[in-house]
Amino acid sequence: MSEVKKIKKGLDIKLAGKAEKVLEKADRSETYAIKPSNFPGLTPKLKVKVDAEVKAGDSLFFDKYCPEINFASPVSGKVIAVNRGERRKILEVVIQADAEIQYQEFKKADPNVLSREEIKEELLKSGLWAFVRQRPYDVIAKPEDTPKAIFVSAFDTAPLAADIDFLLESEAAAFQAGLDALAKLTDGKLYLNTNPNLNQSKTFSGAKNVEIRQFTGVHPAGNVGVQIHHISPMNKGEVAWVIRPQEVVFIGRLFTKGIYDVSRKIALCGSEVKTPCYFETILGASVRNILKGKLKDDEKIRVISGNVLTGEQISEDGFLNFYDSQITVIPEGDKFEFLGWALPGLQKFSMSKTFFSWLTPNKEYRLDANLHGEHRAFVMTGEYDKVLPMDVLPQQLVKSIMIEDIDQMEQLGIYEVAPEDLALCEFVCTSKINVQDLVRKGIDLMIKEMS
Amino acid sequence: MKALRKFLDKKKPLFQKGGKFAKLQSSFEAFETFLFVPNITSHTGTHIKDAIDLKRTMSIVVMALIPALLFGIYNTGYQHFLSVGELANTDFLDICVYGLIKILPIIVVSYVVGLGIEFAFAQMRGHQVNEGFLVSGMLIPLIMPVEAPLWMVAVSTAFAVVIGKEVFGGTGMNIWNPALVARAFFFFAYPSKMSGESVWIAEKADSFSGATPLAHAANLVDVKGDAAVTLYQQHLSNVWDMFVGFIPGSIGETSTIAILIGAVILIATGIGSWKIIVSVFAGGYVMGMLFNLIGGNAYMELIPAWQHLIMGGFAFGAVFMATDPVSGAQTARGKYIYGFLIGFLAVLIRVLNAGFPEAMMLSILLMNTFAPLIDHYVVQGNIKRRLKRVKVSA
């Protein structure tokens, strides 16, 4: 076993409402949706019309510039709406689910005997390709590339993150089949990055066909981008692929069962949930039935698909995002606070020790979505460095993005970062700068310039 | 507080676009956000944010300055009564009241002039009023001589805010520390009011010497042998007074103890960079050591290296001026270099150039100028490491 890499820079934000490892039943969701906005940089082309009948695994839309990449329906049923926004941009393709899911049939085969091309073809056809993402740029991988390596992070250190051991309980066989398929896709190694303190299950320690690396430490230790940086940093011209363990299971199911089965466990967590726990659901599900009767209602709330750092706000009858394994519910906090900046602040969380809450380091906080201040120009320095465990100068990188200096962005490491890696920079920023938006903007600019 | 909030909500439309006082929007918002942390929530990116904001940050710095201010008030009274020979007959309270009467007007002038200009600029540009001057407005009085005429303080402050900050685009954009720009302007425009013996002690008795330790130390250059030792013994050997602060000097700079309390607050809260503070002291000490080793004149030989750190504005500059994040170096490695050179140059200028006994100000302004260059090389280092990696793997 290799040595353990300890990530020291970063910040664990202790929030109230961690999900108990209990699987609760919720009423089945009736509607499901796939949102093109979950895939940065994608231009979707619809393949189905309203009222069409689809099976689970049938393509709903595809990538205009790479038509092999399909985005499949998670369930069988009827397309009931294609919701569009400004300039007819597709926002959601909504499906009314059948009572019993009908699956489109795909080839059932042992990935170990299939060739690389056959595996790629199966993944593309079934819509599972959308789960394979690449660095640089944090977008869906290009099928024609051969990555230098594939990275899977087996743990999540984000606030209130789902326990991946628990998510993959009883999925060991499918997980291994998925790994076998992925290992075929690269000439390099398939890395499985585990955390000895969080990953106790045999699913990971017993995984074959992979190179296991160990990481411990504070968030963002679980971010695959940070792990890549410490294993084999991204240089210009290189491509690596990343995928999450839950999604490796989907790939495994395709080869073992021959179907597009994207049912998954999710964590319902956050301070505004009565009893935070796990639920069995299917990707893209409407969260209405999951949330029904589970929320405290003493205050205005915010429902987030994903975690509090990188997730997206959804409405109480919105849909689970494509890549997310958790729903977080926190107070909205859209209220004024009298002399809030001057109070001792025992209930406030800050990386700095400017609030007296630092006296209680193990307290779990109930944080809301208030900005706690106004947007300002950069004043403080060195804050970002404390929460980015990479040899990247985050503040200088963000400034180079602000002035859209392509050369400088490239030199300062835009290929190594994804917005999620700098999410903590955004959290700690005294000037409340939207770092993640800026990083995505920089990445979009790079894609445009480099193509 | 609900009543106050209601009142503000009612008046707010008047100050918004189309309202009667729309031109005063920035000012209204400055007061509103001072009273209430706004209800804005995050809509993109992270949903939760660190509770810190610029108001909190700046108020912590002002708090860290309070020990130096309080001591400055006491010392102003102390030096006055000492010079007129009444110290033994005056009680503590009278000393403080005297100091307060002297210093309060300077603080008021600094804040009124500075904030006035800040509000005017924010209004003109349609920006929000920035919190930066809350600190500058306190720093400026603390680095002025107590006998500074108020109109000169006003002119210096105005110069600092306009030329030192607003022409660059406001807080976060300036290249020099605004408070030091004010002092530098004062120093060069009205030199007679910021040097010599008469300006450091309020209403000093004529017979009493009001020279600062730095002025005495500068005299060491011209004397030799026993005379130098006598001079040292007479004026510079009471290091305890220097450390505690019972010496003439700018209002807030004399007490190293009070400044160190501020340093502890800044470092503990994480607002001030310990990297800069420590390396400024290290730089000063190293230069002092070099002078001790090389020798050459009495100043270099007789003043121990550590004594440089408690004389004049060295400690104050290290803790409150060099640490300004906007005008200082921004990279972690750059901060060490930047700090070290400030301390190093301050002692160098102080000893070699009798014309500028107060070298800390010049040294910090000089390094403010060079901070972007230092950062440039640190950033290039990072870029080179990245390029090297490509070559290794290729």
GROMACS .gro file of N, CA, C and O in nm, chain A residues 131-180:
model
  200
  131PHE      N    1  -2.121   1.075  -1.789
  131PHE     CA    2  -2.064   1.073  -1.654
  131PHE      C    3  -1.912   1.082  -1.655
  131PHE      O    4  -1.850   1.106  -1.552
  132VAL      N    5  -1.854   1.055  -1.771
  132VAL     CA    6  -1.707   1.060  -1.779
  132VAL      C    7  -1.667   1.203  -1.809
  132VAL      O    8  -1.701   1.257  -1.914
  133ARG      N    9  -1.597   1.266  -1.716
  133ARG     CA   10  -1.557   1.405  -1.738
  133ARG      C   11  -1.407   1.415  -1.746
  133ARG      O   12  -1.335   1.326  -1.705
  134GLN      N   13  -1.363   1.524  -1.802
  134GLN     CA   14  -1.219   1.537  -1.823
  134GLN      C   15  -1.160   1.656  -1.748
  134GLN      O   16  -1.229   1.750  -1.711
  135ARG      N   17  -1.033   1.650  -1.719
  135ARG     CA   18  -0.952   1.766  -1.683
  135ARG      C   19  -0.854   1.780  -1.796
  135ARG      O   20  -0.802   1.677  -1.842
  136PRO      N   21  -0.820   1.893  -1.844
  136PRO     CA   22  -0.866   2.024  -1.799
  136PRO      C   23  -1.012   2.054  -1.834
  136PRO      O   24  -1.073   1.977  -1.907
  137TYR      N   25  -1.059   2.162  -1.782
  137TYR     CA   26  -1.187   2.227  -1.814
  137TYR      C   27  -1.307   2.173  -1.739
  137TYR      O   28  -1.411   2.237  -1.736
  138ASP      N   29  -1.300   2.053  -1.680
  138ASP     CA   30  -1.415   2.000  -1.608
  138ASP      C   31  -1.541   1.998  -1.695
  138ASP      O   32  -1.644   2.055  -1.662
  139VAL      N   33  -1.529   1.934  -1.812
  139VAL     CA   34  -1.644   1.915  -1.902
  139VAL      C   35  -1.650   1.767  -1.938
  139VAL      O   36  -1.560   1.690  -1.903
  140ILE      N   37  -1.753   1.728  -2.012
  140ILE     CA   38  -1.765   1.588  -2.053
  140ILE      C   39  -1.648   1.551  -2.144
  140ILE      O   40  -1.606   1.630  -2.229
  141ALA      N   41  -1.595   1.432  -2.123
  141ALA     CA   42  -1.476   1.389  -2.197
  141ALA      C   43  -1.506   1.376  -2.346
  141ALA      O   44  -1.619   1.351  -2.387
  142LYS      N   45  -1.402   1.395  -2.426
  142LYS     CA   46  -1.417   1.377  -2.571
  142LYS      C   47  -1.388   1.231  -2.605
  142LYS      O   48  -1.282   1.179  -2.571
  143PRO      N   49  -1.480   1.163  -2.676
  143PRO     CA   50  -1.461   1.020  -2.701
  143PRO      C   51  -1.333   0.988  -2.779
  143PRO      O   52  -1.277   0.880  -2.761
  144GLU      N   53  -1.286   1.084  -2.859
  144GLU     CA   54  -1.170   1.051  -2.941
  144GLU      C   55  -1.038   1.059  -2.863
  144GLU      O   56  -0.936   1.012  -2.910
  145ASP      N   57  -1.041   1.116  -2.743
  145ASP     CA   58  -0.917   1.126  -2.665
  145ASP      C   59  -0.881   0.993  -2.600
  145ASP      O   60  -0.968   0.910  -2.574
  146THR      N   61  -0.752   0.978  -2.573
  146THR     CA   62  -0.709   0.871  -2.484
  146THR      C   63  -0.640   0.938  -2.366
  146THR      O   64  -0.538   1.003  -2.383
  147PRO      N   65  -0.700   0.928  -2.249
  147PRO     CA   66  -0.648   1.004  -2.134
  147PRO      C   67  -0.518   0.944  -2.081
  147PRO      O   68  -0.492   0.825  -2.097
  148LYS      N   69  -0.437   1.032  -2.017
  148LYS     CA   70  -0.312   0.982  -1.959
  148LYS      C   71  -0.341   0.895  -1.837
  148LYS      O   72  -0.261   0.810  -1.799
  149ALA      N   73  -0.455   0.917  -1.775
  149ALA     CA   74  -0.496   0.835  -1.661
  149ALA      C   75  -0.642   0.866  -1.631
  149ALA      O   76  -0.695   0.967  -1.678
  150ILE      N   77  -0.705   0.779  -1.554
  150ILE     CA   78  -0.842   0.805  -1.510
  150ILE      C   79  -0.839   0.806  -1.357
  150ILE      O   80  -0.773   0.723  -1.294
  151PHE      N   81  -0.908   0.903  -1.300
  151PHE     CA   82  -0.905   0.920  -1.155
  151PHE      C   83  -1.045   0.907  -1.096
  151PHE      O   84  -1.141   0.965  -1.148
  152VAL      N   85  -1.055   0.832  -0.989
  152VAL     CA   86  -1.182   0.819  -0.917
  152VAL      C   87  -1.154   0.852  -0.771
  152VAL      O   88  -1.065   0.793  -0.709
  153SER      N   89  -1.226   0.950  -0.718
  153SER     CA   90  -1.212   0.982  -0.576
  153SER      C   91  -1.318   0.906  -0.499
  153SER      O   92  -1.438   0.923  -0.524
  154ALA      N   93  -1.275   0.823  -0.406
  154ALA     CA   94  -1.369   0.737  -0.336
  154ALA      C   95  -1.429   0.802  -0.212
  154ALA      O   96  -1.500   0.738  -0.136
  155PHE      N   97  -1.398   0.928  -0.191
  155PHE     CA   98  -1.457   0.994  -0.074
  155PHE      C   99  -1.485   1.139  -0.107
  155PHE      O  100  -1.429   1.196  -0.200
  156ASP      N  101  -1.575   1.196  -0.028
  156ASP     CA  102  -1.618   1.333  -0.051
  156ASP      C  103  -1.602   1.408   0.080
  156ASP      O  104  -1.653   1.364   0.183
  157THR      N  105  -1.528   1.519   0.076
  157THR     CA  106  -1.502   1.593   0.200
  157THR      C  107  -1.585   1.721   0.208
  157THR      O  108  -1.571   1.797   0.303
  158ALA      N  109  -1.669   1.745   0.110
  158ALA     CA  110  -1.750   1.868   0.110
  158ALA      C  111  -1.842   1.870   0.231
  158ALA      O  112  -1.870   1.765   0.290
  159PRO      N  113  -1.891   1.988   0.270
  159PRO     CA  114  -1.978   1.995   0.387
  159PRO      C  115  -2.100   1.903   0.372
  159PRO      O  116  -2.167   1.906   0.269
  160LEU      N  117  -2.125   1.823   0.473
  160LEU     CA  118  -2.241   1.732   0.480
  160LEU      C  119  -2.245   1.631   0.366
  160LEU      O  120  -2.350   1.575   0.334
  161ALA      N  121  -2.132   1.605   0.304
  161ALA     CA  122  -2.131   1.516   0.188
  161ALA      C  123  -2.182   1.377   0.225
  161ALA      O  124  -2.168   1.331   0.338
  162ALA      N  125  -2.241   1.310   0.125
  162ALA     CA  126  -2.287   1.172   0.144
  162ALA      C  127  -2.166   1.082   0.169
  162ALA      O  128  -2.057   1.106   0.118
  163ASP      N  129  -2.189   0.980   0.250
  163ASP     CA  130  -2.085   0.883   0.279
  163ASP      C  131  -2.080   0.783   0.164
  163ASP      O  132  -2.176   0.710   0.141
  164ILE      N  133  -1.970   0.780   0.091
  164ILE     CA  134  -1.970   0.702  -0.033
  164ILE      C  135  -1.965   0.552  -0.003
  164ILE      O  136  -2.022   0.471  -0.076
  165ASP      N  137  -1.904   0.513   0.107
  165ASP     CA  138  -1.911   0.373   0.151
  165ASP      C  139  -2.056   0.328   0.161
  165ASP      O  140  -2.094   0.222   0.116
  166PHE      N  141  -2.137   0.415   0.222
  166PHE     CA  142  -2.278   0.381   0.241
  166PHE      C  143  -2.353   0.378   0.108
  166PHE      O  144  -2.436   0.291   0.084
  167LEU      N  145  -2.321   0.473   0.019
  167LEU     CA  146  -2.388   0.478  -0.111
  167LEU      C  147  -2.362   0.351  -0.190
  167LEU      O  148  -2.446   0.305  -0.267
  168LEU      N  149  -2.242   0.295  -0.173
  168LEU     CA  150  -2.203   0.181  -0.256
  168LEU      C  151  -2.220   0.047  -0.184
  168LEU      O  152  -2.172  -0.056  -0.234
  169GLU      N  153  -2.286   0.050  -0.069
  169GLU     CA  154  -2.311  -0.073   0.003
  169GLU      C  155  -2.384  -0.170  -0.091
  169GLU      O  156  -2.479  -0.130  -0.159
  170SER      N  157  -2.340  -0.291  -0.096
  170SER     CA  158  -2.402  -0.395  -0.180
  170SER      C  159  -2.393  -0.365  -0.330
  170SER      O  160  -2.470  -0.418  -0.408
  171GLU      N  161  -2.301  -0.277  -0.370
  171GLU     CA  162  -2.282  -0.250  -0.512
  171GLU      C  163  -2.143  -0.294  -0.556
  171GLU      O  164  -2.096  -0.256  -0.663
  172ALA      N  165  -2.074  -0.370  -0.472
  172ALA     CA  166  -1.933  -0.400  -0.498
  172ALA      C  167  -1.912  -0.464  -0.635
  172ALA      O  168  -1.818  -0.430  -0.707
  173ALA      N  169  -2.002  -0.556  -0.674
  173ALA     CA  170  -1.983  -0.627  -0.800
  173ALA      C  171  -1.993  -0.531  -0.918
  173ALA      O  172  -1.909  -0.530  -1.009
  174ALA      N  173  -2.100  -0.447  -0.916
  174ALA     CA  174  -2.118  -0.352  -1.025
  174ALA      C  175  -2.002  -0.253  -1.028
  174ALA      O  176  -1.954  -0.215  -1.135
  175PHE      N  177  -1.956  -0.212  -0.910
  175PHE     CA  178  -1.846  -0.115  -0.902
  175PHE      C  179  -1.722  -0.174  -0.969
  175PHE      O  180  -1.655  -0.108  -1.049
  176GLN      N  181  -1.693  -0.301  -0.936
  176GLN     CA  182  -1.575  -0.364  -0.995
  176GLN      C  183  -1.589  -0.377  -1.146
  176GLN      O  184  -1.495  -0.350  -1.221
  177ALA      N  185  -1.709  -0.412  -1.193
  177ALA     CA  186  -1.731  -0.424  -1.337
  177ALA      C  187  -1.709  -0.289  -1.406
  177ALA      O  188  -1.648  -0.280  -1.513
  178GLY      N  189  -1.755  -0.183  -1.339
  178GLY     CA  190  -1.735  -0.048  -1.394
  178GLY      C  191  -1.588  -0.014  -1.401
  178GLY      O  192  -1.541   0.043  -1.500
  179LEU      N  193  -1.514  -0.048  -1.295
  179LEU     CA  194  -1.370  -0.020  -1.295
  179LEU      C  195  -1.301  -0.096  -1.408
  179LEU      O  196  -1.213  -0.044  -1.476
  180ASP      N  197  -1.343  -0.222  -1.427
  180ASP     CA  198  -1.282  -0.302  -1.533
  180ASP      C  199  -1.302  -0.234  -1.669
  180ASP      O  200  -1.209  -0.229  -1.751
   0.00000   0.00000   0.00000
